[in-house]
XYZ file of C-alpha atoms in Angstrom:
160
model
C 22.245 -22.505 19.757
C 19.685 -19.764 18.852
C 16.192 -20.569 20.106
C 13.647 -19.086 17.079
C 10.897 -19.558 18.877
C 7.600 -18.034 16.953
C 6.480 -16.694 21.011
C 9.430 -14.235 20.519
C 7.885 -12.687 17.312
C 5.523 -10.111 19.690
C 8.172 -8.539 21.538
C 10.534 -8.018 18.406
C 7.227 -6.382 17.183
C 6.442 -3.788 20.712
C 10.319 -3.059 20.296
C 9.786 -2.126 16.529
C 6.957 0.031 17.797
C 8.480 1.807 20.407
C 12.076 2.528 18.336
C 9.260 4.098 15.875
C 7.969 6.033 18.401
C 11.582 7.293 19.049
C 11.882 7.593 15.449
C 15.136 5.594 15.310
C 13.776 3.716 12.123
C 16.286 1.819 11.742
C 16.163 -0.004 14.634
C 12.910 0.053 14.263
C 13.166 -2.019 11.388
C 15.552 -4.191 12.623
C 13.065 -5.371 15.024
C 9.856 -5.450 12.784
C 12.194 -7.635 10.558
C 13.595 -9.950 13.393
C 9.541 -10.204 14.208
C 8.480 -11.265 10.760
C 11.394 -13.970 10.108
C 9.667 -15.816 13.626
C 6.626 -15.801 12.814
C 5.899 -15.154 8.904
C 1.817 -15.360 9.501
C 2.446 -12.671 12.384
C 0.137 -9.950 10.442
C 0.873 -6.881 12.836
C 5.394 -6.107 12.174
C 4.251 -6.408 8.405
C 1.639 -3.227 9.430
C 3.916 -1.639 11.340
C 7.032 -1.617 8.499
C 4.252 -0.934 5.570
C 4.086 2.107 7.950
C 7.887 2.994 8.758
C 8.326 2.234 5.217
C 5.498 5.012 3.964
C 6.649 7.844 7.024
C 10.204 7.013 5.268
C 8.854 8.190 1.718
C 9.488 4.443 0.860
C 6.517 3.993 -1.308
C 7.712 0.884 -3.580
C 8.275 -1.068 0.162
C 4.955 -0.178 2.080
C 3.130 -1.167 -0.823
C 5.142 -4.547 -1.189
C 4.214 -4.280 2.990
C 0.777 -4.143 2.857
C 0.541 -6.734 0.189
C 2.206 -8.982 1.990
C -0.406 -7.986 5.184
C -3.084 -9.181 3.110
C -1.829 -12.129 1.881
C -1.788 -12.900 5.661
C -5.167 -11.506 6.671
C -7.115 -11.123 3.098
C -9.590 -8.469 2.524
C -8.972 -6.791 5.665
C -10.397 -3.302 5.142
C -8.381 -1.017 7.037
C -5.249 -2.357 5.016
C -7.168 -2.404 1.807
C -7.673 1.689 2.490
C -3.977 2.007 3.307
C -3.011 0.273 0.409
C -5.504 1.420 -1.920
C -4.653 5.333 -0.896
C -0.920 4.646 -1.211
C -1.988 3.610 -5.199
C -4.010 6.621 -5.516
C -1.409 8.865 -4.523
C 1.172 7.369 -6.210
C -0.591 8.211 -10.281
C -2.229 3.937 -9.642
C -6.116 5.504 -9.882
C -7.472 1.819 -11.826
C -5.790 -0.043 -9.114
C -7.127 1.721 -6.165
C -10.809 1.354 -7.264
C -9.994 -2.356 -8.070
C -8.365 -2.443 -4.426
C -11.786 -0.471 -3.121
C -14.235 -2.896 -5.079
C -12.363 -5.969 -3.908
C -12.631 -5.132 -0.154
C -16.449 -3.402 -0.483
C -17.347 -7.035 -1.904
C -16.393 -7.545 1.713
C -17.385 -5.030 3.264
C -20.213 -2.437 1.319
C -20.902 -0.655 4.334
C -17.480 0.875 4.714
C -17.606 4.675 4.034
C -14.291 5.287 3.801
C -13.583 2.367 0.898
C -16.455 4.188 -0.697
C -14.833 7.911 -0.552
C -11.599 6.174 -1.554
C -13.060 4.479 -4.945
C -15.050 8.140 -5.543
C -11.821 10.226 -5.355
C -10.028 7.062 -7.928
C -12.293 7.696 -10.265
C -12.945 11.285 -9.901
C -9.268 11.459 -10.526
C -10.134 9.147 -13.839
C -12.445 11.516 -15.041
C -15.532 9.327 -14.363
C -17.854 11.696 -12.849
C -21.089 9.174 -12.739
C -18.783 6.274 -10.902
C -17.318 9.545 -7.929
C -21.156 10.439 -7.546
C -22.270 7.087 -7.315
C -19.207 6.157 -4.940
C -20.051 9.837 -2.602
C -23.572 8.429 -2.392
C -23.273 5.475 -1.442
C -20.608 6.417 1.818
C -22.990 9.646 2.438
C -25.633 6.181 2.800
C -23.363 4.412 4.724
C -22.634 8.059 7.135
C -24.539 10.604 6.441
C -22.493 12.432 9.092
C -19.549 13.480 6.608
C -19.734 17.085 5.734
C -16.678 17.192 3.156
C -18.099 14.301 1.874
C -21.403 16.430 0.757
C -18.895 18.873 -0.178
C -17.318 16.787 -2.592
C -20.476 15.391 -4.110
C -21.152 18.590 -5.032
C -18.186 19.843 -6.270
C -18.421 16.704 -8.502
C -22.268 16.970 -9.851
C -21.285 20.681 -10.842
C -18.124 19.522 -12.780
C -15.241 20.490 -10.630
C -11.893 18.916 -11.486
C -9.874 17.151 -9.044
């Protein structure tokens, strides 16, 4: 009989990471999926699978993996940022803003979320919202010359 011990999920995830580093995406995916099937609430293999899919250009699958991860670890700011960035990259700026807003409720000092919110609002043509977001980002971390430049661009009416 096959032992489906959930403690085996972590080694499968580790093997998936090794295969991914060796650019063997097919085998990496097999290992990440094995980890997920052994322990569905173990979030790391889902995140690793999302990143693998993203690197392979499989954006729909990466999005689904990130959403599944966030069901396991709701509101995790770095994964929320990854998903919001993917949404912006696929032309879904409104969804990106909504996800940033949700994550910022629990993590108001996360300047990266403010930056992405600003970029998303800029894409939508909401200059006032973009300016406010970039200013809040700079309040949280003033050492961002690229955001200072972006704020200047948006304030002077430069298009995205």
